[in-house]
Amino acid sequence: MKTKGVGAIIVSLLVVFGAIFGVLILSSVASAGKTSQGLYEMDNYTIANEVTSVWGFNSTSHTWYDLSFTKGTASITATTPLHQQISRVLILTQNESQNVQNDLQNGLLFTYTKLAISSTGGHANLSSAYMYFGLPVNDTGVTSLGDKGISDYLLNQTLYDSSVDNFGHNIQLPAIPFFASNFAGSAQYLFVLNQTKNTTGVYSSQSIVFTQYFEYAQHFPLVTYVGLILLAFVALTILFLYLMTPEHYGGEEARAAAFQTRREMPYALLGVGVLVVILAIIGFMGTLSPLFGWGGAIALLFGFGLFVTVYTSEPTRQKYSTAILWGIAGGALLEVVDLFVPFGPITYNLATSASLIADIAGWMSVVVMLGLAYIGLVNTKRYRLRERSSGARILKR
């Protein structure tokens, strides 16, 4: 029986990592498409249609300057103020039609960037450059470094540093952190300048020309397709969990079931309710720690349900306190795993996306794991458990 319980958990892991599998499969298809047929530009998905403001930071006076800029077809040209030691340039964007969700729904896994500073046509005094996918920070203040910046990002793509130069190249964005990024976020850019290379010595005004546009190899709605893959895994998991989870039998078990329904079932429901409250608290505390947020809450739920069910699958009377401790340990473990393989944020993004299929898949995976946690708690005191005859026949074939 313990083997069957572990088998059920192995199958239910398809729900946990189903979205990750979908992302990996589709990004692999996109990569193959790039090799076989090249890349295509998406009309208007350029920096010129995304930018809202450009800021330059003086590291000596700790002041942000609002840089004037002009727009080209797929580029912008910004000018730094004369005699100012501008150590970083921040390009902020916020166009809902070109947020992370819409980028992915259009299959835009690729981008092209190019940078030229001053009249040299190159980027001689550039130390590093980064592309983030997050929310712009544009407070009214201009006297602190934190007044302008980028928040709630997960994907940080290096465009240039001492060992990498992606300017002038078509690069594929990493699909997993892209899907795990805030769907309402958009591409933001940070250029760190090395003022010791400013040869004039008086920090002359500099012209910064930045070109960027998104591309695709396969033009399909990635969010919806990942949702379809996850939904298929959820459906298979529901079927196999039913076949593999134990059923109760015998007169003594019937008496125990009646007692449980009358006395213990309300506490099991209360336990699930308390779990939901804890998950909500973790979700709303997302800014306090990478472990928190709605992605972390989903990871905790998945781990709790998995470990409680494994513990109570043994056909003996178990302890509620031990079952809950196993659940907490499992939740903590998967929260740590989520830091490296962000299945929680991806599941949350699918559940709150504009795609109905992805919504259903995300919410169904959450409901399945809540059900798993409930089944685990219910079976804590049940000791007459056996595999379902139909499940045994199917699984032995």
Coordinates of C-alpha atoms in Angstrom, one line a residue:
M1 CA 0.0 0.0 0.0
K2 CA 2.8 2.4 0.8
T3 CA 4.2 1.7 -2.7
K4 CA 0.8 2.7 -4.2
G5 CA 0.8 5.9 -2.2
V6 CA 4.3 6.8 -3.4
G7 CA 3.2 6.0 -6.9
A8 CA 0.3 8.4 -6.5
I9 CA 2.7 11.1 -5.5
I10 CA 5.0 10.4 -8.4
V11 CA 2.1 10.8 -10.7
S12 CA 0.9 14.0 -9.0
L13 CA 4.3 15.5 -9.5
L14 CA 3.1 16.0 -13.1
V15 CA 0.8 18.7 -11.7
V16 CA 3.6 20.3 -9.8
F17 CA 6.1 20.4 -12.7
G18 CA 3.6 20.2 -15.6
A19 CA 3.9 23.8 -16.5
I20 CA 7.7 23.6 -16.4
F21 CA 7.5 20.6 -18.8
G22 CA 5.3 22.6 -21.1
V23 CA 7.6 25.6 -21.1
L24 CA 10.6 23.4 -21.8
I25 CA 8.9 21.6 -24.7
L26 CA 7.6 24.7 -26.4
S27 CA 10.9 26.6 -26.0
S28 CA 12.7 23.7 -27.5
V29 CA 10.2 23.8 -30.5
A30 CA 10.9 27.6 -30.8
S31 CA 14.6 27.0 -30.7
A32 CA 14.3 24.3 -33.5
G33 CA 12.2 26.8 -35.5
K34 CA 15.0 29.4 -35.3
T35 CA 17.5 26.9 -36.7
S36 CA 15.3 25.7 -39.6
Q37 CA 13.5 28.8 -40.7
G38 CA 15.1 31.8 -39.0
L39 CA 13.4 34.6 -37.1
Y40 CA 10.6 37.1 -37.8
E41 CA 10.1 40.5 -36.4
M42 CA 6.8 41.4 -34.7
D43 CA 5.4 44.7 -36.0
N44 CA 5.6 47.6 -33.4
Y45 CA 7.1 45.3 -30.6
T46 CA 10.0 47.7 -30.3
I47 CA 11.6 49.9 -27.8
A48 CA 10.1 52.9 -29.5
N49 CA 6.6 51.6 -28.7
E50 CA 7.5 50.6 -25.2
V51 CA 9.5 53.5 -23.6
T52 CA 7.9 55.8 -21.2
S53 CA 10.9 57.6 -19.7
V54 CA 14.7 57.6 -19.7
W55 CA 16.8 58.6 -16.6
G56 CA 20.4 59.3 -16.0
F57 CA 22.0 59.0 -12.5
N58 CA 24.8 61.3 -11.3
S59 CA 26.8 59.1 -8.9
T60 CA 28.5 62.2 -7.3
S61 CA 25.4 64.3 -6.6
H62 CA 23.1 61.3 -6.2
T63 CA 20.6 62.9 -8.5
W64 CA 18.4 61.5 -11.3
Y65 CA 18.1 63.5 -14.5
D66 CA 15.1 63.1 -16.8
L67 CA 16.8 62.6 -20.2
S68 CA 15.2 63.9 -23.3
F69 CA 14.8 61.3 -26.1
T70 CA 13.5 60.9 -29.6
K71 CA 12.0 57.8 -31.2
G72 CA 13.0 56.0 -34.3
T73 CA 11.3 53.0 -36.0
A74 CA 12.9 50.5 -33.5
S75 CA 15.2 52.7 -31.6
I76 CA 15.4 55.7 -29.2
T77 CA 18.1 58.4 -28.9
A78 CA 18.7 59.9 -25.5
T79 CA 21.0 62.7 -24.5
T80 CA 22.8 63.1 -21.2
P81 CA 23.1 66.6 -19.6
L82 CA 26.4 68.5 -20.1
H83 CA 29.0 68.3 -17.3
Q84 CA 27.2 65.6 -15.4
Q85 CA 28.8 62.4 -14.2
I86 CA 26.2 60.0 -15.4
S87 CA 27.0 56.6 -14.1
R88 CA 23.9 54.7 -15.2
V89 CA 21.1 55.2 -17.7
L90 CA 17.7 53.6 -17.0
I91 CA 15.1 53.1 -19.7
L92 CA 11.7 52.4 -18.3
T93 CA 8.8 51.0 -20.3
Q94 CA 5.1 50.3 -19.5
N95 CA 3.0 49.3 -22.5
E96 CA 0.2 46.9 -21.5
S97 CA 0.0 45.5 -25.1
Q98 CA 3.7 44.6 -24.8
N99 CA 3.9 43.2 -21.3
V100 CA 5.3 39.7 -20.5
Q101 CA 2.0 38.0 -21.1
N102 CA 1.5 39.4 -24.5
D103 CA 5.1 38.8 -25.5
L104 CA 4.6 35.1 -24.7
Q105 CA 1.2 34.9 -26.3
N106 CA 2.9 36.1 -29.5
G107 CA 5.7 33.6 -29.2
L108 CA 8.3 36.4 -28.7
L109 CA 11.1 34.4 -27.2
F110 CA 13.8 36.3 -29.1
T111 CA 15.2 39.8 -29.1
Y112 CA 17.7 41.9 -30.9
T113 CA 19.5 44.8 -29.3
K114 CA 22.1 47.3 -30.4
L115 CA 23.8 50.3 -28.6
A116 CA 25.9 53.2 -29.7
I117 CA 27.2 55.9 -27.3
S118 CA 28.3 59.4 -28.3
S119 CA 29.7 59.8 -31.8
T120 CA 32.0 56.8 -31.7
G121 CA 29.3 54.4 -33.0
G122 CA 30.3 51.9 -30.3
H123 CA 30.0 51.7 -26.5
A124 CA 33.5 52.3 -25.3
N125 CA 32.6 53.7 -21.9
L126 CA 30.0 51.0 -21.1
S127 CA 30.7 48.7 -18.2
S128 CA 27.6 46.6 -18.4
A129 CA 24.0 46.5 -19.7
Y130 CA 21.0 44.4 -18.6
M131 CA 17.5 43.7 -19.8
Y132 CA 14.9 43.1 -17.0
F133 CA 11.3 41.9 -17.2
G134 CA 9.5 43.6 -14.3
L135 CA 7.7 46.7 -13.2
P136 CA 9.1 50.3 -13.5
V137 CA 9.9 52.2 -10.3
N138 CA 9.5 55.9 -11.0
D139 CA 8.9 57.8 -7.8
T140 CA 8.5 61.5 -7.7
G141 CA 11.9 62.0 -5.9
V142 CA 15.1 62.3 -7.8
T143 CA 17.7 62.5 -5.0
S144 CA 18.0 58.8 -4.1
L145 CA 19.2 55.8 -6.2
G146 CA 16.1 53.9 -5.2
D147 CA 13.7 56.6 -6.6
K148 CA 14.1 55.1 -10.0
G149 CA 14.5 51.4 -10.8
I150 CA 12.9 48.1 -11.5
S151 CA 10.9 45.9 -9.2
D152 CA 9.2 42.5 -9.2
Y153 CA 11.5 41.0 -11.8
L154 CA 12.8 37.5 -12.2
L155 CA 14.3 37.4 -15.7
N156 CA 17.6 39.4 -15.9
Q157 CA 19.2 39.0 -19.3
T158 CA 22.8 40.3 -19.6
L159 CA 23.3 42.3 -22.7
Y160 CA 26.9 43.3 -22.1
D161 CA 29.6 42.9 -19.5
S162 CA 33.3 42.1 -19.4
S163 CA 32.7 38.6 -20.8
V164 CA 29.5 38.9 -22.8
D165 CA 28.5 41.1 -25.7
N166 CA 25.0 40.3 -27.0
F167 CA 24.6 43.6 -28.8
G168 CA 24.1 43.1 -32.5
H169 CA 22.9 39.5 -32.0
N170 CA 19.6 37.7 -32.0
I171 CA 19.3 36.1 -28.6
Q172 CA 16.8 33.6 -27.2
L173 CA 15.4 34.7 -23.8
P174 CA 15.4 31.9 -21.2
A175 CA 11.8 30.6 -21.2
I176 CA 11.4 29.4 -17.6
P177 CA 12.2 32.8 -15.9
F178 CA 10.4 34.5 -18.7
F179 CA 7.2 32.6 -17.9
A180 CA 7.8 33.1 -14.1
S181 CA 8.1 36.8 -14.5
N182 CA 5.3 39.1 -13.5
F183 CA 2.9 38.9 -16.5
A184 CA 2.1 42.6 -16.0
G185 CA 5.7 43.5 -16.2
S186 CA 7.6 44.6 -19.4
A187 CA 11.2 44.9 -20.6
Q188 CA 13.3 47.5 -18.7
Y189 CA 16.9 48.4 -19.4
L190 CA 19.9 49.5 -17.3
F191 CA 23.2 50.7 -18.7
V192 CA 26.1 51.1 -16.3
L193 CA 28.7 53.6 -17.5
N194 CA 32.4 53.8 -16.7
Q195 CA 33.1 57.5 -16.4
T196 CA 36.8 57.0 -16.2
K197 CA 36.7 56.3 -19.9
N198 CA 35.1 59.7 -20.7
T199 CA 38.1 61.1 -22.5
T200 CA 37.1 64.7 -22.2
G201 CA 37.5 64.8 -18.5
V202 CA 34.6 67.3 -18.2
Y203 CA 31.8 64.7 -18.6
S204 CA 30.5 66.0 -21.9
S205 CA 27.0 65.4 -23.1
Q206 CA 26.6 62.0 -24.6
S207 CA 24.2 60.7 -27.2
I208 CA 22.9 57.2 -26.5
V209 CA 21.2 55.3 -29.4
F210 CA 19.5 52.1 -28.3
T211 CA 17.8 49.7 -30.7
Q212 CA 15.6 46.8 -29.6
Y213 CA 12.9 44.7 -31.1
F214 CA 11.3 41.3 -30.3
E215 CA 11.2 38.3 -32.7
Y216 CA 9.6 34.9 -33.0
A217 CA 10.4 31.6 -34.7
Q218 CA 7.0 30.0 -34.2
H219 CA 4.0 32.4 -34.0
F220 CA 1.8 30.6 -31.5
P221 CA 0.2 31.5 -28.2
L222 CA 2.7 30.1 -25.7
V223 CA 0.6 30.8 -22.6
T224 CA -2.4 29.0 -24.0
Y225 CA -0.3 26.1 -25.2
V226 CA 1.5 25.7 -21.9
G227 CA -1.9 25.8 -20.2
L228 CA -3.1 22.9 -22.5
I229 CA -0.1 20.8 -21.6
L230 CA -0.6 21.5 -17.9
L231 CA -4.4 20.7 -18.2
A232 CA -3.6 17.4 -19.8
F233 CA -1.2 16.5 -16.9
V234 CA -3.9 17.6 -14.4
A235 CA -6.5 15.3 -16.1
L236 CA -4.2 12.4 -16.1
T237 CA -3.2 13.0 -12.5
I238 CA -6.9 13.1 -11.4
L239 CA -7.5 9.7 -13.1
F240 CA -4.4 8.0 -11.7
L241 CA -4.8 9.5 -8.2
Y242 CA -8.3 8.0 -8.1
L243 CA -7.0 4.6 -9.2
M244 CA -4.0 4.6 -7.0
T245 CA -5.3 6.2 -3.8
P246 CA -6.6 3.6 -1.3
E247 CA -10.3 2.8 -0.5
H248 CA -11.7 2.0 2.9
Y249 CA -13.4 -1.4 3.7
G250 CA -14.8 -3.6 6.4
G251 CA -17.2 -3.2 9.4
E252 CA -14.6 -1.7 11.7
E253 CA -13.7 0.8 9.0
A254 CA -17.3 1.7 8.6
R255 CA -17.6 2.5 12.3
A256 CA -14.4 4.5 12.1
A257 CA -15.7 6.4 9.1
A258 CA -18.9 7.2 10.9
F259 CA -17.0 8.5 13.9
Q260 CA -14.7 10.5 11.7
T261 CA -17.6 12.0 9.8
R262 CA -19.2 13.1 13.1
R263 CA -16.1 14.1 15.1
E264 CA -12.9 14.4 13.0
M265 CA -14.1 15.5 9.6
P266 CA -14.9 19.0 10.7
Y267 CA -11.3 19.3 12.0
A268 CA -9.9 18.1 8.7
L269 CA -12.0 20.7 6.9
L270 CA -10.8 23.3 9.5
G271 CA -7.2 22.2 8.9
V272 CA -7.6 22.8 5.1
G273 CA -9.2 26.2 5.9
V274 CA -6.3 27.2 8.1
L275 CA -3.9 26.1 5.4
V276 CA -5.8 28.4 2.9
V277 CA -5.5 31.3 5.3
I278 CA -1.7 30.7 5.7
L279 CA -1.3 30.5 2.0
A280 CA -3.1 33.8 1.6
I281 CA -0.9 35.5 4.2
I282 CA 2.2 34.2 2.4
G283 CA 0.8 35.4 -0.9
F284 CA 0.2 38.9 0.3
M285 CA 3.7 39.0 1.9
G286 CA 5.4 38.7 -1.5
T287 CA 7.6 41.8 -1.1
L288 CA 9.3 40.5 2.1
S289 CA 11.1 37.5 0.8
P290 CA 11.7 35.5 -2.4
L291 CA 10.1 32.6 -0.5
F292 CA 6.8 34.5 -0.2
G293 CA 4.3 35.7 -2.8
W294 CA 1.6 33.8 -4.6
G295 CA 4.2 31.6 -6.3
G296 CA 5.6 30.6 -2.9
A297 CA 2.2 30.0 -1.5
I298 CA 1.4 27.6 -4.4
A299 CA 4.8 25.8 -3.8
L300 CA 3.9 25.4 -0.1
L301 CA 0.5 24.0 -0.9
F302 CA 1.9 21.5 -3.4
G303 CA 4.5 20.3 -0.9
F304 CA 2.0 20.1 1.9
G305 CA -0.4 18.0 -0.1
L306 CA 2.3 15.7 -1.4
F307 CA 4.0 14.9 1.9
V308 CA 0.8 14.5 3.9
T309 CA -0.6 12.0 1.4
V310 CA 2.7 10.0 1.4
Y311 CA 2.7 9.8 5.2
T312 CA -1.0 8.8 5.6
S313 CA -0.9 6.2 2.7
E314 CA 0.3 3.6 5.2
P315 CA -2.7 1.5 6.3
T316 CA -2.2 2.1 10.0
R317 CA -3.5 4.7 12.4
Q318 CA -1.3 7.8 12.2
K319 CA -1.0 11.0 14.2
Y320 CA -2.5 14.3 13.0
S321 CA 0.4 16.2 14.5
T322 CA 3.0 14.1 12.6
A323 CA 1.0 14.4 9.4
I324 CA 0.9 18.2 9.7
L325 CA 4.7 18.3 10.4
W326 CA 5.3 16.2 7.3
G327 CA 3.1 18.6 5.4
I328 CA 5.0 21.7 6.7
A329 CA 8.4 20.0 5.9
G330 CA 7.2 19.2 2.4
G331 CA 5.9 22.7 1.8
A332 CA 9.2 24.2 3.0
L333 CA 11.2 21.9 0.8
L334 CA 9.2 22.7 -2.3
E335 CA 9.4 26.4 -1.5
V336 CA 13.2 26.1 -1.6
V337 CA 12.9 24.1 -4.9
D338 CA 10.7 26.9 -6.3
L339 CA 13.6 29.4 -5.9
F340 CA 15.5 27.4 -8.5
V341 CA 12.7 25.9 -10.6
P342 CA 9.9 28.5 -10.3
F343 CA 6.9 26.3 -10.9
G344 CA 4.9 28.2 -8.3
P345 CA 5.0 31.7 -10.1
I346 CA 4.4 30.0 -13.5
T347 CA 1.3 28.2 -12.1
Y348 CA 0.1 31.5 -10.6
N349 CA 0.7 33.4 -13.9
L350 CA -1.3 30.8 -15.8
A351 CA -4.2 30.9 -13.3
T352 CA -4.4 34.7 -13.6
S353 CA -3.7 35.1 -17.3
A354 CA -6.0 36.4 -20.0
S355 CA -6.1 32.9 -21.5
L356 CA -9.2 30.9 -20.4
I357 CA -7.4 27.5 -21.0
A358 CA -4.4 28.6 -18.9
D359 CA -6.8 29.9 -16.2
I360 CA -8.5 26.6 -16.0
A361 CA -5.3 24.6 -15.9
G362 CA -3.7 26.8 -13.2
W363 CA -6.8 26.7 -11.0
M364 CA -7.4 23.0 -11.5
S365 CA -3.8 22.2 -10.4
V366 CA -4.4 24.2 -7.2
V367 CA -7.7 22.5 -6.6
V368 CA -6.1 19.1 -7.1
M369 CA -3.4 19.8 -4.6
L370 CA -6.0 21.1 -2.0
G371 CA -7.9 17.9 -2.6
L372 CA -4.7 15.9 -2.1
A373 CA -4.1 17.7 1.2
Y374 CA -7.7 16.9 2.3
I375 CA -7.4 13.2 1.4
G376 CA -4.1 13.0 3.3
L377 CA -5.7 14.5 6.5
V378 CA -8.8 12.3 6.2
N379 CA -6.7 9.1 5.9
T380 CA -4.6 9.9 9.0
K381 CA -6.7 7.7 11.3
R382 CA -7.9 5.2 8.8
Y383 CA -6.2 1.8 9.0
R384 CA -8.3 -0.4 6.7
L385 CA -7.0 0.7 3.4
R386 CA -6.6 -1.2 0.2
E387 CA -6.0 -0.4 -3.5
R388 CA -9.0 0.0 -5.7
S389 CA -9.7 -3.2 -7.6
S390 CA -10.1 -1.3 -10.9
G391 CA -6.9 0.7 -10.3
A392 CA -5.0 -2.5 -9.5
R393 CA -6.1 -4.2 -12.7
I394 CA -5.2 -1.2 -14.8
L395 CA -1.9 -0.6 -13.1
K396 CA -0.9 -4.2 -13.4
R397 CA -1.4 -4.4 -17.1

